[in-house]
Amino acid sequence: SGQKDPKSQDAGQKHFGPVVCSTCGMIYTAASLQDETQHAQYHQRLLESIRYVGWKKERVVAEFWDGKILMICPDDPKYALKKAEEVRELVDSELGFQQTHLNFPSKTKTFLFVSNERKIVGCLIAEPIKQAFRVIPEPIPEAESKNQDALERHRAWRCSSDPEPAICGISRIWVFALMRRKAIASRLVDAMRNSFIYGSHLTTTEIAFSDPTPDGKLFASTYCKV
Ligand code: ACO
Ligand code: ZN
């Protein structure tokens, strides 16, 4: 079932260090019963949540050699909304969101990247907004500026206090851990900019990322430069 790295089994020795599941991406300790149980639970939930069986009516907003992007709107059939919610719950638990409500459920659009293997490997949730606050880069302390890792992960940043007009807020963006850095998030944002408002194309200054994580910030700053 792909739950364990086969190589760690071949040698005939018990594996005690951390293992990365090649299916769900979870890192756990194979020799720990608690970890194995936690992994089994996570593994099953993830596979269920990202499984896409195919719908009679699906709204494909972009197609690629490695998958397609679907858009789900508030008035769509229940099965589509249910799937969008299931993926949102998974994303929220990965992002550590406690309060998992949407500001405007009746205006929210969900974009799902479905792989050729029929797995939902990316998700973007977009909501209408009226204004946003630009992120102002903070000067990085001298000591940290030499360490590339610390630089990349630098968390100090603040927001301008002058609101600027904006149209669409990305309330959540997520890509399956084993599929990152393949431009899936970039393609989700591209598709959202073309489809959020019918017949119009949003510029990068008309979109905003709500409360981004360090990963989200690195992605957003790269994406918005293009
Ligand atoms: N570190 C450094 N640069 C990055 C990173 C990163 N972790 N992620 C993206 N970038 C930059 C790179 O320049 C990248 O281009 P490259 O791969 O050619 O160097 C460029 O952004 C485009 O990246 P994508 O491949 O399109 O992004 P990806 O599909 O990997 O998804 C995402 C990025 C969504 C942030 C992913 O890392 C993720 O799901 N992280 C965990 C969940 C999360 O933190 N989401 C953001 C929450 S904030 C919010 O939802 C508003
Ligand atoms: Zn797993």
PDB file of C-alpha atoms and ligand atoms in Angstrom:
ATOM      1  CA  SER A   1       0.000   0.000   0.000  1.00  0.00           C
ATOM      2  CA  GLY A   2       3.052   2.247  -0.134  1.00  0.00           C
ATOM      3  CA  GLN A   3       2.927   2.979   3.570  1.00  0.00           C
ATOM      4  CA  LYS A   4       6.585   2.315   4.130  1.00  0.00           C
ATOM      5  CA  ASP A   5       9.723   2.914   2.246  1.00  0.00           C
ATOM      6  CA  PRO A   6      10.420  -0.538   0.783  1.00  0.00           C
ATOM      7  CA  LYS A   7      14.165   0.038   0.928  1.00  0.00           C
ATOM      8  CA  SER A   8      14.067   0.248   4.679  1.00  0.00           C
ATOM      9  CA  GLN A   9      12.529  -3.234   4.764  1.00  0.00           C
ATOM     10  CA  ASP A  10      14.823  -4.940   2.240  1.00  0.00           C
ATOM     11  CA  ALA A  11      17.852  -4.908   4.451  1.00  0.00           C
ATOM     12  CA  GLY A  12      16.038  -7.117   6.927  1.00  0.00           C
ATOM     13  CA  GLN A  13      16.775  -4.772   9.767  1.00  0.00           C
ATOM     14  CA  LYS A  14      14.218  -2.939  11.811  1.00  0.00           C
ATOM     15  CA  HIS A  15      13.990   0.717  11.003  1.00  0.00           C
ATOM     16  CA  PHE A  16      14.256   2.937  14.053  1.00  0.00           C
ATOM     17  CA  GLY A  17      14.866   6.396  12.658  1.00  0.00           C
ATOM     18  CA  PRO A  18      12.306   8.688  11.068  1.00  0.00           C
ATOM     19  CA  VAL A  19      10.595   7.427   7.906  1.00  0.00           C
ATOM     20  CA  VAL A  20       8.881   9.495   5.228  1.00  0.00           C
ATOM     21  CA  CYS A  21       5.735   7.877   3.883  1.00  0.00           C
ATOM     22  CA  SER A  22       6.031   7.985   0.108  1.00  0.00           C
ATOM     23  CA  THR A  23       2.248   8.194  -0.267  1.00  0.00           C
ATOM     24  CA  CYS A  24       1.119  10.789   2.287  1.00  0.00           C
ATOM     25  CA  GLY A  25       4.426  12.509   3.015  1.00  0.00           C
ATOM     26  CA  MET A  26       4.159  12.169   6.787  1.00  0.00           C
ATOM     27  CA  ILE A  27       7.411  11.839   8.689  1.00  0.00           C
ATOM     28  CA  TYR A  28       7.110   9.424  11.590  1.00  0.00           C
ATOM     29  CA  THR A  29       9.065   6.955  13.677  1.00  0.00           C
ATOM     30  CA  ALA A  30       8.416   3.460  12.442  1.00  0.00           C
ATOM     31  CA  ALA A  31       9.381   1.782  15.706  1.00  0.00           C
ATOM     32  CA  SER A  32       6.896   3.800  17.759  1.00  0.00           C
ATOM     33  CA  LEU A  33       3.413   2.370  18.079  1.00  0.00           C
ATOM     34  CA  GLN A  34       1.992   5.794  18.817  1.00  0.00           C
ATOM     35  CA  ASP A  35       3.619   7.263  15.719  1.00  0.00           C
ATOM     36  CA  GLU A  36       2.521   4.333  13.566  1.00  0.00           C
ATOM     37  CA  THR A  37      -1.061   4.736  14.773  1.00  0.00           C
ATOM     38  CA  GLN A  38      -0.992   8.461  14.167  1.00  0.00           C
ATOM     39  CA  HIS A  39       0.426   7.881  10.735  1.00  0.00           C
ATOM     40  CA  ALA A  40      -2.180   5.278   9.839  1.00  0.00           C
ATOM     41  CA  GLN A  41      -4.947   7.708  10.814  1.00  0.00           C
ATOM     42  CA  TYR A  42      -3.449  10.637   8.936  1.00  0.00           C
ATOM     43  CA  HIS A  43      -2.673   8.477   5.904  1.00  0.00           C
ATOM     44  CA  GLN A  44      -6.235   7.243   5.584  1.00  0.00           C
ATOM     45  CA  ARG A  45      -7.812  10.646   6.144  1.00  0.00           C
ATOM     46  CA  LEU A  46      -5.534  12.309   3.625  1.00  0.00           C
ATOM     47  CA  LEU A  47      -6.216   9.715   0.938  1.00  0.00           C
ATOM     48  CA  GLU A  48      -9.954  10.017   1.506  1.00  0.00           C
ATOM     49  CA  SER A  49      -9.921  13.810   1.448  1.00  0.00           C
ATOM     50  CA  ILE A  50      -7.862  14.148  -1.717  1.00  0.00           C
ATOM     51  CA  ARG A  51      -9.653  11.389  -3.635  1.00  0.00           C
ATOM     52  CA  TYR A  52     -11.562  12.750  -6.625  1.00  0.00           C
ATOM     53  CA  VAL A  53     -14.073  10.359  -8.158  1.00  0.00           C
ATOM     54  CA  GLY A  54     -15.119  12.632 -11.014  1.00  0.00           C
ATOM     55  CA  TRP A  55     -18.363  14.570 -11.316  1.00  0.00           C
ATOM     56  CA  LYS A  56     -20.959  14.646 -14.025  1.00  0.00           C
ATOM     57  CA  LYS A  57     -20.798  18.418 -14.076  1.00  0.00           C
ATOM     58  CA  GLU A  58     -17.377  19.819 -13.365  1.00  0.00           C
ATOM     59  CA  ARG A  59     -16.194  23.315 -14.185  1.00  0.00           C
ATOM     60  CA  VAL A  60     -12.717  22.963 -15.650  1.00  0.00           C
ATOM     61  CA  VAL A  61     -11.036  26.374 -15.744  1.00  0.00           C
ATOM     62  CA  ALA A  62      -7.565  25.218 -16.832  1.00  0.00           C
ATOM     63  CA  GLU A  63      -5.989  22.083 -18.262  1.00  0.00           C
ATOM     64  CA  PHE A  64      -2.375  20.933 -18.190  1.00  0.00           C
ATOM     65  CA  TRP A  65      -0.330  17.910 -19.130  1.00  0.00           C
ATOM     66  CA  ASP A  66      -0.209  16.854 -15.473  1.00  0.00           C
ATOM     67  CA  GLY A  67      -3.727  17.727 -14.367  1.00  0.00           C
ATOM     68  CA  LYS A  68      -6.575  20.202 -14.437  1.00  0.00           C
ATOM     69  CA  ILE A  69      -8.068  22.935 -12.274  1.00  0.00           C
ATOM     70  CA  LEU A  70     -11.723  22.881 -11.238  1.00  0.00           C
ATOM     71  CA  MET A  71     -13.666  25.819  -9.862  1.00  0.00           C
ATOM     72  CA  ILE A  72     -16.418  25.241  -7.302  1.00  0.00           C
ATOM     73  CA  CYS A  73     -18.985  27.988  -6.758  1.00  0.00           C
ATOM     74  CA  PRO A  74     -21.420  28.485  -3.863  1.00  0.00           C
ATOM     75  CA  ASP A  75     -24.459  27.369  -5.888  1.00  0.00           C
ATOM     76  CA  ASP A  76     -22.880  24.145  -7.133  1.00  0.00           C
ATOM     77  CA  PRO A  77     -24.334  20.698  -6.358  1.00  0.00           C
ATOM     78  CA  LYS A  78     -23.993  19.440  -2.823  1.00  0.00           C
ATOM     79  CA  TYR A  79     -21.435  16.742  -3.688  1.00  0.00           C
ATOM     80  CA  ALA A  80     -19.070  19.394  -5.055  1.00  0.00           C
ATOM     81  CA  LEU A  81     -19.485  21.686  -2.037  1.00  0.00           C
ATOM     82  CA  LYS A  82     -18.996  18.737   0.281  1.00  0.00           C
ATOM     83  CA  LYS A  83     -15.711  17.834  -1.387  1.00  0.00           C
ATOM     84  CA  ALA A  84     -14.542  21.452  -1.241  1.00  0.00           C
ATOM     85  CA  GLU A  85     -15.331  21.497   2.469  1.00  0.00           C
ATOM     86  CA  GLU A  86     -13.550  18.204   3.092  1.00  0.00           C
ATOM     87  CA  VAL A  87     -10.398  19.548   1.428  1.00  0.00           C
ATOM     88  CA  ARG A  88     -10.710  22.832   3.341  1.00  0.00           C
ATOM     89  CA  GLU A  89     -10.875  20.959   6.642  1.00  0.00           C
ATOM     90  CA  LEU A  90      -7.724  19.035   5.734  1.00  0.00           C
ATOM     91  CA  VAL A  91      -5.938  22.254   4.758  1.00  0.00           C
ATOM     92  CA  ASP A  92      -7.098  24.028   7.920  1.00  0.00           C
ATOM     93  CA  SER A  93      -5.823  21.247  10.120  1.00  0.00           C
ATOM     94  CA  GLU A  94      -2.463  21.315   8.306  1.00  0.00           C
ATOM     95  CA  LEU A  95      -2.266  25.083   8.674  1.00  0.00           C
ATOM     96  CA  GLY A  96      -3.209  24.771  12.337  1.00  0.00           C
ATOM     97  CA  PHE A  97      -6.294  26.966  11.921  1.00  0.00           C
ATOM     98  CA  GLN A  98      -8.500  26.665  14.971  1.00  0.00           C
ATOM     99  CA  GLN A  99     -11.526  28.583  13.862  1.00  0.00           C
ATOM    100  CA  THR A 100     -12.404  27.200  10.500  1.00  0.00           C
ATOM    101  CA  HIS A 101     -15.110  29.398   9.133  1.00  0.00           C
ATOM    102  CA  LEU A 102     -15.213  31.392   5.935  1.00  0.00           C
ATOM    103  CA  ASN A 103     -16.019  35.091   5.967  1.00  0.00           C
ATOM    104  CA  PHE A 104     -18.348  34.962   2.987  1.00  0.00           C
ATOM    105  CA  PRO A 105     -19.417  31.370   2.348  1.00  0.00           C
ATOM    106  CA  SER A 106     -21.954  32.589  -0.203  1.00  0.00           C
ATOM    107  CA  LYS A 107     -19.244  34.326  -2.229  1.00  0.00           C
ATOM    108  CA  THR A 108     -16.360  31.925  -1.808  1.00  0.00           C
ATOM    109  CA  LYS A 109     -14.872  30.132  -4.787  1.00  0.00           C
ATOM    110  CA  THR A 110     -12.711  27.057  -4.394  1.00  0.00           C
ATOM    111  CA  PHE A 111     -10.123  26.011  -6.952  1.00  0.00           C
ATOM    112  CA  LEU A 112      -8.884  22.431  -6.906  1.00  0.00           C
ATOM    113  CA  PHE A 113      -5.904  21.078  -8.818  1.00  0.00           C
ATOM    114  CA  VAL A 114      -6.730  17.489  -9.779  1.00  0.00           C
ATOM    115  CA  SER A 115      -3.829  15.306 -10.918  1.00  0.00           C
ATOM    116  CA  ASN A 116      -4.065  12.736 -13.715  1.00  0.00           C
ATOM    117  CA  GLU A 117      -4.153  10.145 -10.924  1.00  0.00           C
ATOM    118  CA  ARG A 118      -7.435  11.728  -9.766  1.00  0.00           C
ATOM    119  CA  LYS A 119      -6.016  13.173  -6.608  1.00  0.00           C
ATOM    120  CA  ILE A 120      -6.668  16.684  -5.370  1.00  0.00           C
ATOM    121  CA  VAL A 121      -3.106  17.915  -4.918  1.00  0.00           C
ATOM    122  CA  GLY A 122      -3.755  21.632  -4.626  1.00  0.00           C
ATOM    123  CA  CYS A 123      -6.426  23.923  -3.255  1.00  0.00           C
ATOM    124  CA  LEU A 124      -7.049  27.679  -3.339  1.00  0.00           C
ATOM    125  CA  ILE A 125      -9.941  29.354  -1.543  1.00  0.00           C
ATOM    126  CA  ALA A 126     -10.790  32.852  -2.738  1.00  0.00           C
ATOM    127  CA  GLU A 127     -13.108  35.421  -1.230  1.00  0.00           C
ATOM    128  CA  PRO A 128     -14.110  38.907  -2.360  1.00  0.00           C
ATOM    129  CA  ILE A 129     -12.408  41.710  -0.438  1.00  0.00           C
ATOM    130  CA  LYS A 130     -12.464  45.487  -0.685  1.00  0.00           C
ATOM    131  CA  GLN A 131      -9.048  46.394   0.612  1.00  0.00           C
ATOM    132  CA  ALA A 132      -5.705  44.971   1.631  1.00  0.00           C
ATOM    133  CA  PHE A 133      -2.610  46.116   3.470  1.00  0.00           C
ATOM    134  CA  ARG A 134       0.699  45.903   1.668  1.00  0.00           C
ATOM    135  CA  VAL A 135       3.487  43.955   3.349  1.00  0.00           C
ATOM    136  CA  ILE A 136       6.537  46.055   4.130  1.00  0.00           C
ATOM    137  CA  PRO A 137       9.793  44.119   4.287  1.00  0.00           C
ATOM    138  CA  GLU A 138      11.591  44.598   7.579  1.00  0.00           C
ATOM    139  CA  PRO A 139      15.325  45.215   7.542  1.00  0.00           C
ATOM    140  CA  ILE A 140      17.064  41.951   8.365  1.00  0.00           C
ATOM    141  CA  PRO A 141      19.518  41.948  11.269  1.00  0.00           C
ATOM    142  CA  GLU A 142      23.157  41.797  10.187  1.00  0.00           C
ATOM    143  CA  ALA A 143      23.818  38.500  11.993  1.00  0.00           C
ATOM    144  CA  GLU A 144      21.000  36.721  10.208  1.00  0.00           C
ATOM    145  CA  SER A 145      21.673  38.093   6.752  1.00  0.00           C
ATOM    146  CA  LYS A 146      24.605  35.707   6.290  1.00  0.00           C
ATOM    147  CA  ASN A 147      22.564  32.614   6.954  1.00  0.00           C
ATOM    148  CA  GLN A 148      20.563  31.804   3.829  1.00  0.00           C
ATOM    149  CA  ASP A 149      18.120  29.585   5.695  1.00  0.00           C
ATOM    150  CA  ALA A 150      17.354  32.192   8.321  1.00  0.00           C
ATOM    151  CA  LEU A 151      17.019  34.749   5.562  1.00  0.00           C
ATOM    152  CA  GLU A 152      14.463  32.691   3.705  1.00  0.00           C
ATOM    153  CA  ARG A 153      12.469  31.956   6.809  1.00  0.00           C
ATOM    154  CA  HIS A 154      12.715  35.459   8.189  1.00  0.00           C
ATOM    155  CA  ARG A 155       9.433  36.198   9.861  1.00  0.00           C
ATOM    156  CA  ALA A 156       9.747  39.836  10.820  1.00  0.00           C
ATOM    157  CA  TRP A 157       7.475  41.854   8.617  1.00  0.00           C
ATOM    158  CA  ARG A 158       4.778  44.386   9.025  1.00  0.00           C
ATOM    159  CA  CYS A 159       1.828  45.713   7.137  1.00  0.00           C
ATOM    160  CA  SER A 160       1.262  49.189   5.857  1.00  0.00           C
ATOM    161  CA  SER A 161      -1.460  51.012   7.764  1.00  0.00           C
ATOM    162  CA  ASP A 162      -2.874  52.513   4.568  1.00  0.00           C
ATOM    163  CA  PRO A 163      -5.403  50.212   2.990  1.00  0.00           C
ATOM    164  CA  GLU A 164      -5.214  49.773  -0.767  1.00  0.00           C
ATOM    165  CA  PRO A 165      -8.145  48.686  -2.913  1.00  0.00           C
ATOM    166  CA  ALA A 166      -8.222  44.991  -3.751  1.00  0.00           C
ATOM    167  CA  ILE A 167     -10.761  42.593  -5.222  1.00  0.00           C
ATOM    168  CA  CYS A 168      -9.880  39.058  -4.292  1.00  0.00           C
ATOM    169  CA  GLY A 169      -8.415  37.631  -1.122  1.00  0.00           C
ATOM    170  CA  ILE A 170      -6.713  34.255  -1.055  1.00  0.00           C
ATOM    171  CA  SER A 171      -7.890  32.933   2.265  1.00  0.00           C
ATOM    172  CA  ARG A 172      -6.086  29.600   1.856  1.00  0.00           C
ATOM    173  CA  ILE A 173      -3.622  28.115  -0.572  1.00  0.00           C
ATOM    174  CA  TRP A 174      -2.202  24.641  -0.146  1.00  0.00           C
ATOM    175  CA  VAL A 175      -0.300  22.075  -2.194  1.00  0.00           C
ATOM    176  CA  PHE A 176       0.148  18.436  -1.210  1.00  0.00           C
ATOM    177  CA  ALA A 177       3.543  18.074   0.484  1.00  0.00           C
ATOM    178  CA  LEU A 178       4.992  15.642  -2.076  1.00  0.00           C
ATOM    179  CA  MET A 179       3.954  17.820  -5.030  1.00  0.00           C
ATOM    180  CA  ARG A 180       5.406  21.179  -4.070  1.00  0.00           C
ATOM    181  CA  ARG A 181       7.659  23.326  -6.287  1.00  0.00           C
ATOM    182  CA  LYS A 182       5.961  22.123  -9.469  1.00  0.00           C
ATOM    183  CA  ALA A 183       4.155  25.431 -10.044  1.00  0.00           C
ATOM    184  CA  ILE A 184       0.839  24.017  -8.813  1.00  0.00           C
ATOM    185  CA  ALA A 185       0.200  26.986  -6.524  1.00  0.00           C
ATOM    186  CA  SER A 186       1.247  29.392  -9.295  1.00  0.00           C
ATOM    187  CA  ARG A 187      -1.186  27.769 -11.720  1.00  0.00           C
ATOM    188  CA  LEU A 188      -3.971  27.882  -9.114  1.00  0.00           C
ATOM    189  CA  VAL A 189      -3.475  31.625  -8.632  1.00  0.00           C
ATOM    190  CA  ASP A 190      -3.301  32.167 -12.427  1.00  0.00           C
ATOM    191  CA  ALA A 191      -6.571  30.264 -12.856  1.00  0.00           C
ATOM    192  CA  MET A 192      -8.214  32.175 -10.014  1.00  0.00           C
ATOM    193  CA  ARG A 193      -7.184  35.520 -11.525  1.00  0.00           C
ATOM    194  CA  ASN A 194      -8.794  34.523 -14.819  1.00  0.00           C
ATOM    195  CA  SER A 195     -11.982  33.028 -13.409  1.00  0.00           C
ATOM    196  CA  PHE A 196     -12.847  34.687 -10.097  1.00  0.00           C
ATOM    197  CA  ILE A 197     -14.760  37.433 -11.867  1.00  0.00           C
ATOM    198  CA  TYR A 198     -16.325  36.233 -15.073  1.00  0.00           C
ATOM    199  CA  GLY A 199     -14.900  37.939 -18.131  1.00  0.00           C
ATOM    200  CA  SER A 200     -12.214  39.831 -16.277  1.00  0.00           C
ATOM    201  CA  HIS A 201      -8.558  39.253 -15.479  1.00  0.00           C
ATOM    202  CA  LEU A 202      -7.268  40.304 -12.068  1.00  0.00           C
ATOM    203  CA  THR A 203      -3.821  41.871 -11.800  1.00  0.00           C
ATOM    204  CA  THR A 204      -1.447  40.828  -9.026  1.00  0.00           C
ATOM    205  CA  THR A 205      -2.182  44.112  -7.228  1.00  0.00           C
ATOM    206  CA  GLU A 206      -5.894  43.280  -7.147  1.00  0.00           C
ATOM    207  CA  ILE A 207      -5.286  40.073  -5.201  1.00  0.00           C
ATOM    208  CA  ALA A 208      -4.053  39.654  -1.646  1.00  0.00           C
ATOM    209  CA  PHE A 209      -2.947  36.790   0.581  1.00  0.00           C
ATOM    210  CA  SER A 210      -4.569  36.703   4.000  1.00  0.00           C
ATOM    211  CA  ASP A 211      -2.211  36.207   6.921  1.00  0.00           C
ATOM    212  CA  PRO A 212       0.372  34.099   5.075  1.00  0.00           C
ATOM    213  CA  THR A 213       2.556  31.411   6.641  1.00  0.00           C
ATOM    214  CA  PRO A 214       6.345  31.533   5.987  1.00  0.00           C
ATOM    215  CA  ASP A 215       5.823  29.228   2.970  1.00  0.00           C
ATOM    216  CA  GLY A 216       2.932  31.361   1.804  1.00  0.00           C
ATOM    217  CA  LYS A 217       4.980  34.514   2.110  1.00  0.00           C
ATOM    218  CA  LEU A 218       7.875  33.076   0.090  1.00  0.00           C
ATOM    219  CA  PHE A 219       5.479  31.922  -2.579  1.00  0.00           C
ATOM    220  CA  ALA A 220       3.474  35.171  -2.661  1.00  0.00           C
ATOM    221  CA  SER A 221       6.506  37.422  -2.905  1.00  0.00           C
ATOM    222  CA  THR A 222       7.882  35.389  -5.826  1.00  0.00           C
ATOM    223  CA  TYR A 223       4.544  35.056  -7.564  1.00  0.00           C
ATOM    224  CA  CYS A 224       3.591  38.719  -7.309  1.00  0.00           C
ATOM    225  CA  LYS A 225       6.856  39.846  -8.900  1.00  0.00           C
ATOM    226  CA  VAL A 226       5.998  38.149 -12.190  1.00  0.00           C
TER     227      VAL A 226
HETATM  228  N1  ACO B   1      10.549  28.335  -0.215  1.00  0.00           N
HETATM  229  C1  ACO B   1      11.103  29.225  -1.074  1.00  0.00           C
HETATM  230  N2  ACO B   1      10.481  29.651  -2.220  1.00  0.00           N
HETATM  231  C2  ACO B   1       9.256  29.144  -2.493  1.00  0.00           C
HETATM  232  C3  ACO B   1       8.620  28.206  -1.629  1.00  0.00           C
HETATM  233  C4  ACO B   1       9.324  27.797  -0.446  1.00  0.00           C
HETATM  234  N3  ACO B   1       8.798  26.917   0.420  1.00  0.00           N
HETATM  235  N4  ACO B   1       7.436  27.869  -2.165  1.00  0.00           N
HETATM  236  C5  ACO B   1       7.320  28.566  -3.306  1.00  0.00           C
HETATM  237  N5  ACO B   1       8.403  29.358  -3.511  1.00  0.00           N
HETATM  238  C6  ACO B   1       8.669  30.285  -4.620  1.00  0.00           C
HETATM  239  C7  ACO B   1       9.708  29.716  -5.547  1.00  0.00           C
HETATM  240  O1  ACO B   1      10.402  30.775  -6.147  1.00  0.00           O
HETATM  241  C8  ACO B   1       8.866  28.984  -6.571  1.00  0.00           C
HETATM  242  O2  ACO B   1       9.501  28.835  -7.815  1.00  0.00           O
HETATM  243  P1  ACO B   1      10.653  27.675  -8.029  1.00  0.00           P
HETATM  244  O3  ACO B   1      10.092  26.386  -7.497  1.00  0.00           O
HETATM  245  O4  ACO B   1      10.849  27.668  -9.514  1.00  0.00           O
HETATM  246  O5  ACO B   1      11.839  28.139  -7.259  1.00  0.00           O
HETATM  247  C9  ACO B   1       7.688  29.893  -6.717  1.00  0.00           C
HETATM  248  O6  ACO B   1       7.474  30.438  -5.409  1.00  0.00           O
HETATM  249  C10 ACO B   1       6.435  29.184  -7.216  1.00  0.00           C
HETATM  250  O7  ACO B   1       6.123  28.121  -6.357  1.00  0.00           O
HETATM  251  P2  ACO B   1       5.040  26.980  -6.701  1.00  0.00           P
HETATM  252  O8  ACO B   1       5.731  25.741  -7.166  1.00  0.00           O
HETATM  253  O9  ACO B   1       3.997  27.535  -7.582  1.00  0.00           O
HETATM  254  O10 ACO B   1       4.437  26.748  -5.226  1.00  0.00           O
HETATM  255  P3  ACO B   1       3.959  25.338  -4.608  1.00  0.00           P
HETATM  256  O11 ACO B   1       3.087  24.635  -5.582  1.00  0.00           O
HETATM  257  O12 ACO B   1       5.127  24.621  -4.097  1.00  0.00           O
HETATM  258  O13 ACO B   1       3.034  25.827  -3.390  1.00  0.00           O
HETATM  259  C11 ACO B   1       2.637  26.639  -1.158  1.00  0.00           C
HETATM  260  C12 ACO B   1       3.435  26.827  -2.478  1.00  0.00           C
HETATM  261  C13 ACO B   1       1.152  26.655  -1.452  1.00  0.00           C
HETATM  262  C14 ACO B   1       2.948  27.807  -0.219  1.00  0.00           C
HETATM  263  C15 ACO B   1       3.077  25.292  -0.532  1.00  0.00           C
HETATM  264  O14 ACO B   1       4.393  25.386  -0.109  1.00  0.00           O
HETATM  265  C16 ACO B   1       2.222  24.831   0.651  1.00  0.00           C
HETATM  266  O15 ACO B   1       1.150  24.265   0.463  1.00  0.00           O
HETATM  267  N6  ACO B   1       2.698  25.049   1.899  1.00  0.00           N
HETATM  268  C17 ACO B   1       2.014  24.595   3.112  1.00  0.00           C
HETATM  269  C18 ACO B   1       0.715  25.328   3.317  1.00  0.00           C
HETATM  270  C19 ACO B   1       0.913  26.817   3.408  1.00  0.00           C
HETATM  271  O16 ACO B   1       1.715  27.300   4.188  1.00  0.00           O
HETATM  272  N7  ACO B   1       0.162  27.574   2.577  1.00  0.00           N
HETATM  273  C20 ACO B   1       0.173  29.031   2.560  1.00  0.00           C
HETATM  274  C21 ACO B   1      -0.715  29.525   3.626  1.00  0.00           C
HETATM  275  S1  ACO B   1      -0.982  31.260   3.530  1.00  0.00           S
HETATM  276  C22 ACO B   1      -2.507  31.402   2.887  1.00  0.00           C
HETATM  277  O17 ACO B   1      -3.172  30.422   2.713  1.00  0.00           O
HETATM  278  C23 ACO B   1      -3.049  32.758   2.530  1.00  0.00           C
HETATM  279 ZN    ZN B   2       1.317   7.653   4.793  1.00  0.00          ZN
END
